[in-house]
Coordinates of C-alpha atoms in Angstrom, one line a residue:
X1 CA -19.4 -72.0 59.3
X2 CA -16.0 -73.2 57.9
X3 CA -13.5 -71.0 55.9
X4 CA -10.9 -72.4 53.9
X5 CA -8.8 -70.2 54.2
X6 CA -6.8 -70.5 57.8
X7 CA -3.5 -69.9 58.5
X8 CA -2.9 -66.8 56.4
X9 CA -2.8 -63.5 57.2
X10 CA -6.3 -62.7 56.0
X11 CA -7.8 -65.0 58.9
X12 CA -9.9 -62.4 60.2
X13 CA -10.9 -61.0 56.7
X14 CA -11.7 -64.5 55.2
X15 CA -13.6 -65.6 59.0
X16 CA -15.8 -62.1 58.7
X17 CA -16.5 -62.8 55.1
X18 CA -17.6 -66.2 56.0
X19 CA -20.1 -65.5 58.5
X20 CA -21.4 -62.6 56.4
X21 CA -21.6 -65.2 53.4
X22 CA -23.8 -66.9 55.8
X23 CA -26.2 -64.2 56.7
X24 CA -26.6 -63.5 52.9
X25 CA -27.0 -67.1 51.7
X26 CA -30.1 -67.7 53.9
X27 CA -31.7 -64.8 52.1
X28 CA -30.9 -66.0 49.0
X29 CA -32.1 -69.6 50.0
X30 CA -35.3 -67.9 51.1
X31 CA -35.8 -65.9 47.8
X32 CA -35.1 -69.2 45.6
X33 CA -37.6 -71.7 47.9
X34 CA -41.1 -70.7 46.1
X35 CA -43.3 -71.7 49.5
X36 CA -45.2 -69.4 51.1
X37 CA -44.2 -70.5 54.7
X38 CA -40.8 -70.5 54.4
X39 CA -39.0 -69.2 57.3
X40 CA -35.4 -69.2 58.0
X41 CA -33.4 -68.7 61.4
X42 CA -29.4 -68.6 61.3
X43 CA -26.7 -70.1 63.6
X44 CA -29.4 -72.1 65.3
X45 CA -29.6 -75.6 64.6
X46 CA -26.7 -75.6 62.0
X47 CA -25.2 -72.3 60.1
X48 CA -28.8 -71.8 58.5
X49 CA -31.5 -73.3 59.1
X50 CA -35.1 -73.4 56.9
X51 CA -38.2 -74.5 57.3
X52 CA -40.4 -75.4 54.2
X53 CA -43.3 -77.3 53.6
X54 CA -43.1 -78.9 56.9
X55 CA -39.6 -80.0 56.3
X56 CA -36.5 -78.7 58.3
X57 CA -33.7 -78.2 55.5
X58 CA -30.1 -77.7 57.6
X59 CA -27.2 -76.1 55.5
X60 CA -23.4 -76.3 56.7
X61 CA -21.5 -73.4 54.7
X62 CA -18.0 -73.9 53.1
X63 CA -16.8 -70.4 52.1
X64 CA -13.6 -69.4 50.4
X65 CA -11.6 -66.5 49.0
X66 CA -8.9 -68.1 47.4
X67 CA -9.4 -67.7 43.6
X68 CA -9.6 -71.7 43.5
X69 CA -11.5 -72.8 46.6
X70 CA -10.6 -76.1 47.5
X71 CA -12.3 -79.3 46.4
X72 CA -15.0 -81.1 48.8
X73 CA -13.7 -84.9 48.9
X74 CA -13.5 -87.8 51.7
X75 CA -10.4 -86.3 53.4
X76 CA -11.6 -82.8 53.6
X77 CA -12.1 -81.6 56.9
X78 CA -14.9 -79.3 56.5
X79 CA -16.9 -82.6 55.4
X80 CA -16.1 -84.3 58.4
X81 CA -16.9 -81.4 60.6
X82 CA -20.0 -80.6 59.0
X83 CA -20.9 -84.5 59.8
X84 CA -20.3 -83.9 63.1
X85 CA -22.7 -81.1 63.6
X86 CA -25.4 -82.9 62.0
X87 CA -24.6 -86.2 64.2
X88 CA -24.8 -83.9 67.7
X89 CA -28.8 -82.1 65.8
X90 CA -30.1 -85.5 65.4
X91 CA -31.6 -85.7 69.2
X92 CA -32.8 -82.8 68.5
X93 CA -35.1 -82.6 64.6
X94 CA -37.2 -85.6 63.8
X95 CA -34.8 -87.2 61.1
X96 CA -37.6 -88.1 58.7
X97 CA -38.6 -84.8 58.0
X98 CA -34.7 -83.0 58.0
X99 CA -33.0 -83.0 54.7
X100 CA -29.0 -81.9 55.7
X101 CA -27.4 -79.3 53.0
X102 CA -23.5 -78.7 52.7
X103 CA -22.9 -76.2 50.6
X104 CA -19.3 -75.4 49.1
X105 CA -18.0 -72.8 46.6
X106 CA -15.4 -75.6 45.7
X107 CA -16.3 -78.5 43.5
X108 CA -16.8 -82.4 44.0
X109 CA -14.3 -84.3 41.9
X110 CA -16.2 -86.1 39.3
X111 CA -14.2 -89.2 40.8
X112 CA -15.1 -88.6 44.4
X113 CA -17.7 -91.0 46.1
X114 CA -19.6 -87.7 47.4
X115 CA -20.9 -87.5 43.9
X116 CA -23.6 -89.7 45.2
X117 CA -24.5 -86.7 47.5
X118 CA -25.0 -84.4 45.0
X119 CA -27.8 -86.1 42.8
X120 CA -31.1 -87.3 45.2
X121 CA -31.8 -90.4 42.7
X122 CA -27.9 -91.7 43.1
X123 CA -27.7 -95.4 45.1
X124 CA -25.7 -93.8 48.7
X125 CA -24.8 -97.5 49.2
X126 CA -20.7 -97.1 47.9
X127 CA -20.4 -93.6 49.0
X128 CA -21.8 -95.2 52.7
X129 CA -18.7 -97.8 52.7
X130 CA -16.0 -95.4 51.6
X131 CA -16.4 -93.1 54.4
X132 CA -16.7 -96.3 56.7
X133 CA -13.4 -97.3 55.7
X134 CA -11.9 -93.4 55.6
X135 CA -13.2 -93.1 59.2
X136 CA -11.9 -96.5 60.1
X137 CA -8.6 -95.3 58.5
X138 CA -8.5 -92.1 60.4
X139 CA -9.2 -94.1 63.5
X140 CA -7.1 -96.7 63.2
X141 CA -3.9 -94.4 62.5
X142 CA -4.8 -92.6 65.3
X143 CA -4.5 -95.4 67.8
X144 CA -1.2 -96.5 65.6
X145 CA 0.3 -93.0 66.6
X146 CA -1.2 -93.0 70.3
X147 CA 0.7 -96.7 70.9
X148 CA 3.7 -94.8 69.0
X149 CA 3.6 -92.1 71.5
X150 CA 3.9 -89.4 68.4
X151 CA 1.6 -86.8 68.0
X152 CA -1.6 -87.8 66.9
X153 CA -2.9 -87.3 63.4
X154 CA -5.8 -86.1 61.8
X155 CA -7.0 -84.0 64.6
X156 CA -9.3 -82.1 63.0
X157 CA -11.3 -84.5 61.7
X158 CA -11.0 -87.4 64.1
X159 CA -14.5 -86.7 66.4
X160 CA -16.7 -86.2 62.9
X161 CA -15.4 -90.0 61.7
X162 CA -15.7 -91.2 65.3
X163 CA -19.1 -90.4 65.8
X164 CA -20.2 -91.6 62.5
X165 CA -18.6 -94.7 63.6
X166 CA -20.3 -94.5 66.9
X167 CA -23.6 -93.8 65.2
X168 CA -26.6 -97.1 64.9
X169 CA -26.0 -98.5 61.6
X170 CA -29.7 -97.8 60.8
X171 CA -29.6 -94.4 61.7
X172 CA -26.1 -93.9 59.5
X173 CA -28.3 -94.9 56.7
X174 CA -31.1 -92.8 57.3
X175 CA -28.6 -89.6 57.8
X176 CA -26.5 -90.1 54.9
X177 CA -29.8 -90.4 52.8
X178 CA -31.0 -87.3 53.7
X179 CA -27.6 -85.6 53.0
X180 CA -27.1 -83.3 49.8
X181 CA -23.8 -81.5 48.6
X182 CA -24.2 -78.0 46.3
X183 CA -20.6 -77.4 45.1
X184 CA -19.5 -75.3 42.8
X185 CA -22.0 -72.2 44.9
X186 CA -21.8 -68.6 44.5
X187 CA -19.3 -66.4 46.7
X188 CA -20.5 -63.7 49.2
X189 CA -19.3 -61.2 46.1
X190 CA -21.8 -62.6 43.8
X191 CA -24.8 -63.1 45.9
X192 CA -26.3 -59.3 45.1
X193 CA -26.1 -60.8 41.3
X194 CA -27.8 -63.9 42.0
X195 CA -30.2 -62.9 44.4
X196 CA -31.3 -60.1 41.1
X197 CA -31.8 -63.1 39.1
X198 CA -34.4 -64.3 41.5
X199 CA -36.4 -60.7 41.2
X200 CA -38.3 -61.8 38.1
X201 CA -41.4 -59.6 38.8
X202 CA -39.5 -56.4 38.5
X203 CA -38.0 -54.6 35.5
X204 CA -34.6 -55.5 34.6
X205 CA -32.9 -52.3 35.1
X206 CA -34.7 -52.3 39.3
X207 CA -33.3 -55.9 40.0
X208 CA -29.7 -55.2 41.0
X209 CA -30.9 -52.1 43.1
X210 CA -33.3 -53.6 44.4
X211 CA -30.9 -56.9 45.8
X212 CA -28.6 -54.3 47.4
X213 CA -31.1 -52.8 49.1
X214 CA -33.2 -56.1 50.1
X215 CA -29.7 -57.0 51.6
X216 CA -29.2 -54.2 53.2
X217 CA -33.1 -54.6 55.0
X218 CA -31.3 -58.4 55.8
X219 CA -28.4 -57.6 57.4
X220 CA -30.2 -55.3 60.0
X221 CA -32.6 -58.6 60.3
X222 CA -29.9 -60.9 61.2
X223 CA -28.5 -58.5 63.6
X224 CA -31.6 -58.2 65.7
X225 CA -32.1 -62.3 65.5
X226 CA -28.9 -62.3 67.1
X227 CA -29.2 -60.0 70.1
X228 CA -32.3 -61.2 70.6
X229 CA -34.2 -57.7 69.2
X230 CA -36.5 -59.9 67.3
X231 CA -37.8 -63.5 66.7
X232 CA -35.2 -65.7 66.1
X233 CA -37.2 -66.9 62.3
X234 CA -37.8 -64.6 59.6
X235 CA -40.6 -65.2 57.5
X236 CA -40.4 -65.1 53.5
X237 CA -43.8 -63.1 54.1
X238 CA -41.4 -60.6 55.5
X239 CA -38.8 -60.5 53.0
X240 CA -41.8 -60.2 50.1
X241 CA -43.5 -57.0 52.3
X242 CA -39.9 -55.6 52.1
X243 CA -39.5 -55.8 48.0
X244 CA -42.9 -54.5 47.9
X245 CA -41.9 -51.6 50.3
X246 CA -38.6 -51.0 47.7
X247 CA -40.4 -51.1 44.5
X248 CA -41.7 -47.8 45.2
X249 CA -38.7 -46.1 45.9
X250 CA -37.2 -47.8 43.1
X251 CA -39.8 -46.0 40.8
X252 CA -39.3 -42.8 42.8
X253 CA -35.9 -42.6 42.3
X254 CA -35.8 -43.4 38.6
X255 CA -36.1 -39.7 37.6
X256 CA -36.0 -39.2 33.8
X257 CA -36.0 -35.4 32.0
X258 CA -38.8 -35.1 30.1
X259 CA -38.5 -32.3 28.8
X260 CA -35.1 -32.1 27.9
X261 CA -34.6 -30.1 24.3
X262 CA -38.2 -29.4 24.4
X263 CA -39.1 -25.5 23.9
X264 CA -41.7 -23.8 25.4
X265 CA -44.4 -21.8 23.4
X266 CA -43.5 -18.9 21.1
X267 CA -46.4 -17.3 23.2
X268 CA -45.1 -18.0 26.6
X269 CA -44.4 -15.1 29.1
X270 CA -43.0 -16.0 32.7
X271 CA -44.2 -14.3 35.8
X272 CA -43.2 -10.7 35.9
X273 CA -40.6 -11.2 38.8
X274 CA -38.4 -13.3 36.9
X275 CA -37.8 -10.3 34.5
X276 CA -37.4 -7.8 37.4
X277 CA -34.8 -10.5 39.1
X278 CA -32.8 -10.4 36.3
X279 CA -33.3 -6.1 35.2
X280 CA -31.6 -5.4 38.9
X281 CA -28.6 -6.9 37.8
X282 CA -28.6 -5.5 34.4
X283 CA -28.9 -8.9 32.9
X284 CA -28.6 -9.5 28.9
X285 CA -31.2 -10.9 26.3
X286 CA -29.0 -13.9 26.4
X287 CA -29.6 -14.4 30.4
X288 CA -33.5 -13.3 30.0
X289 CA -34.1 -15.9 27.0
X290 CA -32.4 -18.7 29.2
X291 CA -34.2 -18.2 32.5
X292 CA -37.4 -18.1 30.5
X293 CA -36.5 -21.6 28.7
X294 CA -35.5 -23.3 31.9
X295 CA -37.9 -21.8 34.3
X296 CA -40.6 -23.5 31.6
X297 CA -39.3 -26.6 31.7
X298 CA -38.5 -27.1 35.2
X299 CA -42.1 -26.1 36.1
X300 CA -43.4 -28.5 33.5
X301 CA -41.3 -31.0 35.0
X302 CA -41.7 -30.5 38.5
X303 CA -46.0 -31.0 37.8
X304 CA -45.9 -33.4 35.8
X305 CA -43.5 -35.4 38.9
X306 CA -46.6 -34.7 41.1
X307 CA -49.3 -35.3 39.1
X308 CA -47.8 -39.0 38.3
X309 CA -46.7 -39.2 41.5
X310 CA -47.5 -37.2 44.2
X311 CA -45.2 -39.1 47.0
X312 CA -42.5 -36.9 45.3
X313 CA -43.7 -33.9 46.6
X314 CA -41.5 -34.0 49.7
X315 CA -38.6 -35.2 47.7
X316 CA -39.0 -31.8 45.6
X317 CA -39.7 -29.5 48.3
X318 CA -36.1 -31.3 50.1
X319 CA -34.5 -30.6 46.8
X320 CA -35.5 -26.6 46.9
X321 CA -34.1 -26.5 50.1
X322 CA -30.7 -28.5 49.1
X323 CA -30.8 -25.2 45.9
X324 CA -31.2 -22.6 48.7
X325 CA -28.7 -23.7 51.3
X326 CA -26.0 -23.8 47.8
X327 CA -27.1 -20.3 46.6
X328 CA -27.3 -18.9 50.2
X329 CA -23.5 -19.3 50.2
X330 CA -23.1 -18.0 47.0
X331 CA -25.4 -14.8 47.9
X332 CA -24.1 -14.4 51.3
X333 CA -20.2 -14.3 50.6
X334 CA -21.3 -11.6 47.6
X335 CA -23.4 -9.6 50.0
X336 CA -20.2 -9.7 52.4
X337 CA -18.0 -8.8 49.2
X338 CA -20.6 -5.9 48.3
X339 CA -19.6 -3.0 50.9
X340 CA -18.1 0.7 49.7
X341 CA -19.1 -1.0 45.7
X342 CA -20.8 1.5 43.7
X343 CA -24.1 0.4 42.5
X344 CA -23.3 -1.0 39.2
X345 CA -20.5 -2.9 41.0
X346 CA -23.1 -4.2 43.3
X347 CA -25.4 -5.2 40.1
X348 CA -22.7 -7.0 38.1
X349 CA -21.5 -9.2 41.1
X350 CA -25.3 -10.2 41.6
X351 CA -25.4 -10.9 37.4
X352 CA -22.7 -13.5 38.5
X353 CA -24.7 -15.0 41.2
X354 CA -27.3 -15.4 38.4
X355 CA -25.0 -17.0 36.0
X356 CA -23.7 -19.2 38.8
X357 CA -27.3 -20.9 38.4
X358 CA -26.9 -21.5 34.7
X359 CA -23.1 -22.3 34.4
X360 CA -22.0 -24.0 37.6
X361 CA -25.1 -25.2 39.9
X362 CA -26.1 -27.8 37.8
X363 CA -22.8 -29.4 38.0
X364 CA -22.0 -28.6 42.1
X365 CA -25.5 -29.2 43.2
X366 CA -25.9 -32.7 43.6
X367 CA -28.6 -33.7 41.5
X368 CA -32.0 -34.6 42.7
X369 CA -31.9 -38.2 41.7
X370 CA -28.8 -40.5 41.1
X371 CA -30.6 -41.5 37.5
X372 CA -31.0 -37.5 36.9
X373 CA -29.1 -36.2 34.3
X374 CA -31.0 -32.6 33.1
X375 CA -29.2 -29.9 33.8
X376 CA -32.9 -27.6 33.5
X377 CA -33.9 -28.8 36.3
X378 CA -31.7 -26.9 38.6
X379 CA -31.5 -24.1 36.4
X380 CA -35.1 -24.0 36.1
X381 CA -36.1 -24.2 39.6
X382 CA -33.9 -21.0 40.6
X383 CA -36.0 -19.1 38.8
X384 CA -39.0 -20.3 40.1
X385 CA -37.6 -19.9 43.4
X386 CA -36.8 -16.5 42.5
X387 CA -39.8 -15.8 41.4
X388 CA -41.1 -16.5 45.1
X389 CA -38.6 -14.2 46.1
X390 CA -37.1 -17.0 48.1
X391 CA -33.5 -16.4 46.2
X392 CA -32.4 -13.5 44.2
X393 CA -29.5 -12.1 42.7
X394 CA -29.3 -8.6 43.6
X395 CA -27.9 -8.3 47.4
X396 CA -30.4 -6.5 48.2
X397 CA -33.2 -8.0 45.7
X398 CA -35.4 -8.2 49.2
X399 CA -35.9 -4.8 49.6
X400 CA -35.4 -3.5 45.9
X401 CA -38.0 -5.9 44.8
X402 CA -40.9 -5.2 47.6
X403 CA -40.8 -1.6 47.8

């Protein structure tokens, strides 16, 4: 994996960005391959590696973060690197069935020779002759600077065009046949995008979501390949077991109010404890009417969640307790505040513990859902909670209410 981006001060940035560009390419690689057995391993044979259909497809990754990643031409030492790494794999893939991928965020120059690599139908015969005579070049310049006694030029690229010199005429043929260029490829920043694009089985709104969170399932991946925690290949069956695994959670977390602006039933009484909650603290019509309203809709909501789907039971029952540990601090620091008040001081610091729930809860309590946006909800399920007698307003609603 080559960044081109050395010598600056973002070295470390652009190297950590590179091999992370890496990692997330080969899941995008193995999302856009459509074959059931593909299976890809990284930093292995090359900087990924896939196999597909029988065939072992090698990809060399040329990442950038300037704004205008340089171009991919004859001279560029990234090509000429990347040939070398390919030259030393040959021993070890059968050539016939390897297909050899460099892959560059920067572009081919419509009036480069490597054009030839970036279209499989395209005669490799002229591209095959320039980069004989560029190598020769490099070579021979080389040896005109070592007779010199200067310092030698071309260093970086100078054992990428010696071994393709080096290498059997036939077997330069068959290599540079099998060799593809993608320019102009996506940037680690635009991967999550892409790879959504590829998610065309689930609803629009999901895809994003679920990329980030396929992504984050890959990273871990790679890091186990590479301490050796698990096999070295992952299997597109894995990655599909994965999405199927998110889709749920996806659905689960897509929480929409249903009963927002929807009134309950001229007819409709609450249980009885809700009104006694509220009389200890000598609440108002106002405070009565809106508990009742809430309380409805929350409890409408919260069955028809588990009747739809009933994996959100423990989400809502981890909610409650997310209400109860906020209105335990509330109640608590009142109960503290409440010694040597008269009575009806006691009762009107407990009516603001109740208007707490209707005012300010919905907006401090994080919501249940990061698509939730119904401020019943929380409202609502305080009363119902009260009505449990699992929070009240009164400090000492416990004792009051039971006797």
């Amino acid at each position: 994996m080559d960044v081109a981006d050395s010598n600056t001060v973002h070295d470390a940035s652009a190297a950590a960005l590179g091999f992370y560009y890496q990692s997330q390419y080969a899941l995008l690689m193995l999302v856009r391959l459509r074959t059931d057995d593909a299976a890809v391993a990284i930093e292995r044979l090359d900087d990924v590696e896939i196999e597909s259909n029988g065939q072992s497809l090698l990809y060399q990754l040329k990442h950038s973060i300037q704004e205008n990643p340089p171009p991919v031409t004859l001279a560029c030492v990234a090509l000429w690197k990347t040939i070398k790494v390919w030259i030393d794999a040959i021993p070890l893939v059968s050539l016939a069935d390897t297909r050899f991928h460099l892959v560059a965020v920067g572009t081919v120059p419509d009036s480069s020779p490597l054009m030839a690599l970036c279209d499989e139908e395209t005669d490799r015969e002229p591209l095959l002759n320039a980069m004989l005579e560029e190598a020769q070049r490099v070579v021979a310049e080389r040896a005109d600077d070592r007779v010199n006694k200067v310092s030698l030029r071309h260093a970086a690229r100078a054992k990428g065009c010696e071994a393709f010199l080096a290498l059997d005429p036939t077997i330069r043929s068959s290599l540079l046949k099998r060799i593809f260029i993608k320019p102009d490829e996506v940037t680690v920043g635009e991967i999550p995008a892409e790879l959504s694009r590829h998610l065309h089985l689930m609803p629009k709104e999901h895809r994003l979501r679920a990329a980030e969170s396929l992504l984050a399932w890959w990273d871990l991946q790679v890091v186990y390949t590479l301490c050796g925690k698990r096999d070295r290949v992952v299997h597109r069956s894995e990655v599909e077991h994965t999405l199927s695994s998110i889709i749920p959670q996806l659905d689960e977390d897509k929480l929409t109010a249903d009963f927002d602006m929807v009134s309950h039933p001229d007819d409709y009484q609450a249980d009885s404890m809700l009104y006694r909650q509220i009389a200890l603290v000598g609440g108002q019509p106002s405070d009565i009417s809106k508990a009742v309203r809430e309380q409805w809709r929350a409890a409408h909501q919260r069955s028809k969640w588990i009747r739809e789907k009933p994996q959100l039971r423990s989400k809502i029952a981890k909610y409650d307790d997310k209400l109860k540990e906020s209105w335990s601090d509330i109640h608590t620091r009142m109960v503290e505040n409440c010694e040597m008040r008269s009575p009806n001081e006691i009762a009107s610091m407990g009516l603001d513990v109740l208007r707490w729930t209707h005012d300010f809860a919905p907006k401090e309590v994080e919501p249940i859902s990061s698509s939730w946006s119904g401020h019943y909800y929380v409202r609502g399920t305080y009363q119902l909670l009260a009505i449990d007698l699992t929070v009240g307003w009164h400090a000492q609603y416990l004792t009051l209410l039971k006797e």
